[in-house]
Amino acid sequence: DTAVSQTPKYLVTQMGNDKSIKCEQNLGHDTMYWYKQDSKKFLKIMFSYNNKELIINETVPNRFSPKSPDKAHLNLHINSLELGDSAVYFCASSLTSGGTDTQYFGPGTRLTVL
Amino acid sequence: GQNIDQPTEMTATEGAIVQINCTYQTSGFNGLFWYQQHAGEAPTFLSYNVLDGLEEKGRFSSFLSRSKGYSYLLLKELQMKDSASYLCAAVDSNYQLIWGAGTKLIIKP
């Protein structure tokens, strides 16, 4: 019954490694998002996809590459991980990309880079 | 630039009432959201206001004044489980969400 799911929940890795986070939503929504929440708890939008097409691409290092194989999935691949990438990454979805639709968040992936 | 301001932290007593304020400066405005986030969990939707006035939903109410660029979240009959961060987010003219840094609410017995 999980609406928005993410795997893994925790990810501990060494600097320089490459890792992926997966996200799936079963709400039938058209739009999905990736957010980064740092230690100060500020939620920062990274990417947004609408029906598999990239619509928001904020100023994020190109080491971060999203991929949406279908509208129910939005994965995040991170190359050459750095210490500053340590944060909680949230996936979210909304019915449309209209901005006034409620966003439903996944449980988050806590990434720790050592 | 676009900006959302809300207090970093507030403390209140169980059973009391607390008001969490949010002021926003955005290019255009298409509504304002409040989300609740418990420690270690995901944000969850509380309210959305686009018209001026107060909207009540059980113990929680949200108010909006478009002319003042101001909103507040009112929590009544506070319970310990209300200890959480409360995030304010405004929708700008491009229909993108501008998020505040959140207000951490601590409830004391």
Coordinates of C-alpha atoms in Angstrom, one line a residue:
Chain A
D1 CA 0.0 0.0 0.0
T2 CA 3.0 2.3 0.1
A3 CA 2.3 5.3 -2.1
V4 CA 5.9 6.5 -2.7
S5 CA 8.7 4.1 -1.9
Q6 CA 12.5 4.6 -2.0
T7 CA 15.4 2.2 -1.8
P8 CA 17.7 2.0 0.0
K9 CA 16.6 3.8 3.2
Y10 CA 20.2 4.1 4.4
L11 CA 23.3 4.3 2.2
V12 CA 26.9 4.5 3.6
T13 CA 29.7 4.7 1.1
Q14 CA 33.2 6.0 0.5
M15 CA 34.1 9.2 -1.3
G16 CA 34.6 8.6 -5.0
N17 CA 32.1 5.8 -5.3
D18 CA 29.0 5.8 -7.6
K19 CA 25.6 5.0 -6.1
S20 CA 22.0 4.9 -7.1
I21 CA 18.7 5.5 -5.3
K22 CA 15.5 4.2 -6.6
C23 CA 12.0 5.6 -6.3
E24 CA 8.6 4.3 -7.3
Q25 CA 5.1 5.7 -6.9
N26 CA 1.8 3.7 -7.2
L27 CA -0.5 6.8 -7.1
G28 CA -0.8 7.1 -10.8
H29 CA 0.8 10.6 -10.6
D30 CA 2.3 12.3 -13.7
T31 CA 5.1 14.2 -11.9
M32 CA 8.0 13.1 -9.7
Y33 CA 10.7 15.0 -7.9
W34 CA 14.0 14.6 -6.2
Y35 CA 14.8 16.8 -3.1
K36 CA 17.9 17.1 -1.0
Q37 CA 17.5 17.9 2.7
D38 CA 20.8 18.8 4.4
S39 CA 21.6 18.9 8.1
K40 CA 19.9 22.3 8.5
K41 CA 16.7 20.7 7.3
F42 CA 16.3 22.9 4.3
L43 CA 14.4 21.1 1.5
K44 CA 16.0 21.9 -1.9
I45 CA 14.5 20.8 -5.2
M46 CA 16.9 19.0 -7.5
F47 CA 14.9 17.6 -10.4
S48 CA 11.4 17.2 -11.5
Y49 CA 10.0 14.9 -14.2
N50 CA 6.6 15.0 -15.8
N51 CA 5.6 11.9 -17.7
K52 CA 9.2 10.9 -18.1
E53 CA 10.3 14.3 -19.3
L54 CA 12.7 16.5 -17.3
I55 CA 10.9 19.8 -16.4
I56 CA 13.0 21.1 -13.5
N57 CA 16.7 20.9 -13.4
E58 CA 18.1 23.1 -10.6
T59 CA 21.7 24.0 -10.2
V60 CA 23.0 20.6 -9.3
P61 CA 26.5 19.2 -10.1
N62 CA 26.4 17.0 -13.2
R63 CA 27.5 14.1 -11.1
F64 CA 23.8 13.8 -10.3
S65 CA 21.9 12.2 -13.1
P66 CA 18.2 11.4 -12.8
K67 CA 16.5 8.8 -15.0
S68 CA 12.8 8.1 -15.4
P69 CA 12.1 4.8 -17.3
D70 CA 8.4 5.4 -16.9
K71 CA 6.2 7.8 -15.1
A72 CA 6.0 5.6 -12.0
H73 CA 9.7 5.5 -11.5
L74 CA 12.4 8.2 -11.0
N75 CA 15.9 7.0 -10.1
L76 CA 18.9 9.1 -9.0
H77 CA 22.4 8.1 -9.9
I78 CA 25.3 9.9 -8.2
N79 CA 28.9 9.6 -9.6
S80 CA 32.1 10.3 -7.7
L81 CA 30.5 10.9 -4.3
E82 CA 31.8 13.8 -2.2
L83 CA 31.5 14.4 1.5
G84 CA 29.1 17.3 0.8
D85 CA 26.7 14.9 -0.8
S86 CA 25.8 13.5 2.7
A87 CA 22.2 14.4 3.2
V88 CA 18.7 12.9 3.2
Y89 CA 17.3 12.6 -0.4
F90 CA 13.5 12.6 -0.7
C91 CA 11.6 11.5 -3.7
A92 CA 8.1 12.9 -4.1
S93 CA 5.2 12.8 -6.6
S94 CA 2.2 14.9 -7.5
L95 CA -0.8 14.4 -9.7
T96 CA 0.4 17.0 -12.2
S97 CA 3.3 19.4 -12.6
G98 CA 0.9 22.3 -11.9
G99 CA 2.6 23.3 -8.7
T100 CA -0.6 23.6 -6.7
D101 CA -1.0 19.8 -6.3
T102 CA -0.1 18.2 -3.1
Q103 CA 3.3 16.5 -3.1
Y104 CA 3.5 13.0 -1.6
F105 CA 7.0 12.2 -0.2
G106 CA 8.8 8.9 0.0
P107 CA 10.5 7.9 3.3
G108 CA 13.8 9.3 2.4
T109 CA 17.3 7.9 1.8
R110 CA 19.9 8.9 4.3
L111 CA 23.2 9.1 2.4
T112 CA 26.4 9.2 4.4
V113 CA 29.7 9.7 2.5
L114 CA 32.8 8.8 4.4
Chain B
G1 CA 14.9 37.1 -5.2
Q2 CA 12.4 34.8 -3.7
N3 CA 12.3 34.2 0.0
I4 CA 10.3 32.4 2.7
D5 CA 10.8 33.4 6.3
Q6 CA 9.7 31.4 9.3
P7 CA 11.0 31.1 12.9
T8 CA 13.7 28.4 13.3
E9 CA 12.3 27.0 16.5
M10 CA 9.4 27.4 18.9
T11 CA 8.4 25.9 22.2
A12 CA 4.9 25.4 23.5
T13 CA 3.2 23.5 26.3
E14 CA 0.9 20.5 25.9
G15 CA -2.7 21.5 25.7
A16 CA -1.9 25.1 24.7
I17 CA -2.2 26.9 21.3
V18 CA 0.7 27.9 19.1
Q19 CA 0.9 30.0 16.0
I20 CA 3.7 29.5 13.5
N21 CA 4.2 32.4 11.1
C22 CA 5.4 32.5 7.6
T23 CA 6.2 35.5 5.4
Y24 CA 6.9 35.1 1.7
Q25 CA 8.3 37.2 -1.1
T26 CA 7.8 35.5 -4.5
S27 CA 7.6 36.5 -8.1
G28 CA 3.8 36.0 -8.4
F29 CA 1.8 33.9 -6.1
N30 CA -0.4 30.8 -6.6
G31 CA -1.0 29.6 -3.1
L32 CA 0.8 28.4 0.0
F33 CA 1.3 25.0 1.5
W34 CA 2.0 23.8 5.0
Y35 CA 3.7 20.5 5.6
Q36 CA 4.5 18.6 8.8
Q37 CA 7.8 16.7 9.1
H38 CA 8.5 14.5 12.2
A39 CA 12.1 13.8 12.9
G40 CA 13.6 11.2 10.6
E41 CA 10.4 11.0 8.5
A42 CA 9.0 12.4 5.3
P43 CA 7.1 15.7 5.0
T44 CA 3.3 15.2 5.0
F45 CA 0.7 17.6 3.7
L46 CA -1.3 19.7 6.1
S47 CA -2.9 22.5 4.2
Y48 CA -3.1 24.6 1.0
N49 CA -4.4 28.2 0.9
V50 CA -4.8 30.3 -2.2
L51 CA -7.6 32.7 -1.0
D52 CA -7.4 35.1 1.9
G53 CA -8.8 33.9 5.2
L54 CA -8.7 31.1 7.7
E55 CA -9.2 27.4 6.9
E56 CA -9.9 25.1 9.7
K57 CA -9.1 21.4 9.8
G58 CA -9.7 19.9 13.2
R59 CA -7.0 21.1 15.6
F60 CA -5.1 22.7 12.8
S61 CA -6.0 25.9 11.0
S62 CA -4.1 27.9 8.3
F63 CA -4.5 31.6 7.5
L64 CA -3.5 33.5 4.5
S65 CA -3.2 37.2 3.7
R66 CA -2.1 37.8 0.1
S67 CA -1.8 41.5 0.5
K68 CA 0.6 41.1 3.4
G69 CA 2.5 38.1 2.0
Y70 CA 1.8 36.4 5.3
S71 CA 0.5 33.1 6.5
Y72 CA 0.2 31.3 9.8
L73 CA -0.5 27.8 11.0
L74 CA -2.5 27.6 14.2
L75 CA -2.3 24.4 16.3
K76 CA -4.8 24.0 19.1
E77 CA -4.9 21.6 22.0
L78 CA -1.3 20.7 21.5
Q79 CA -0.3 17.1 21.9
M80 CA 3.2 15.7 22.3
K81 CA 2.9 14.1 18.9
D82 CA 2.7 17.6 17.4
S83 CA 6.4 17.9 18.1
A84 CA 7.8 18.2 14.5
S85 CA 9.1 20.6 12.0
Y86 CA 6.5 22.7 10.1
L87 CA 7.4 23.7 6.5
C88 CA 5.9 26.6 4.7
A89 CA 6.1 26.6 0.9
A90 CA 4.8 29.2 -1.6
V91 CA 3.9 28.6 -5.2
D92 CA 5.4 31.2 -7.5
S93 CA 4.3 32.5 -10.9
N94 CA 6.0 29.6 -12.6
Y95 CA 4.0 27.2 -10.4
Q96 CA 7.2 26.1 -8.6
L97 CA 7.4 25.6 -4.9
I98 CA 9.6 27.9 -2.9
W99 CA 10.3 26.2 0.5
G100 CA 11.0 27.7 3.8
A101 CA 13.6 26.2 6.1
G102 CA 11.0 25.0 8.5
T103 CA 10.0 25.7 12.1
K104 CA 11.0 23.1 14.7
L105 CA 8.1 23.0 17.2
I106 CA 9.0 21.5 20.6
I107 CA 6.1 20.5 22.9
K108 CA 6.7 20.3 26.6
P109 CA 4.5 18.5 29.1

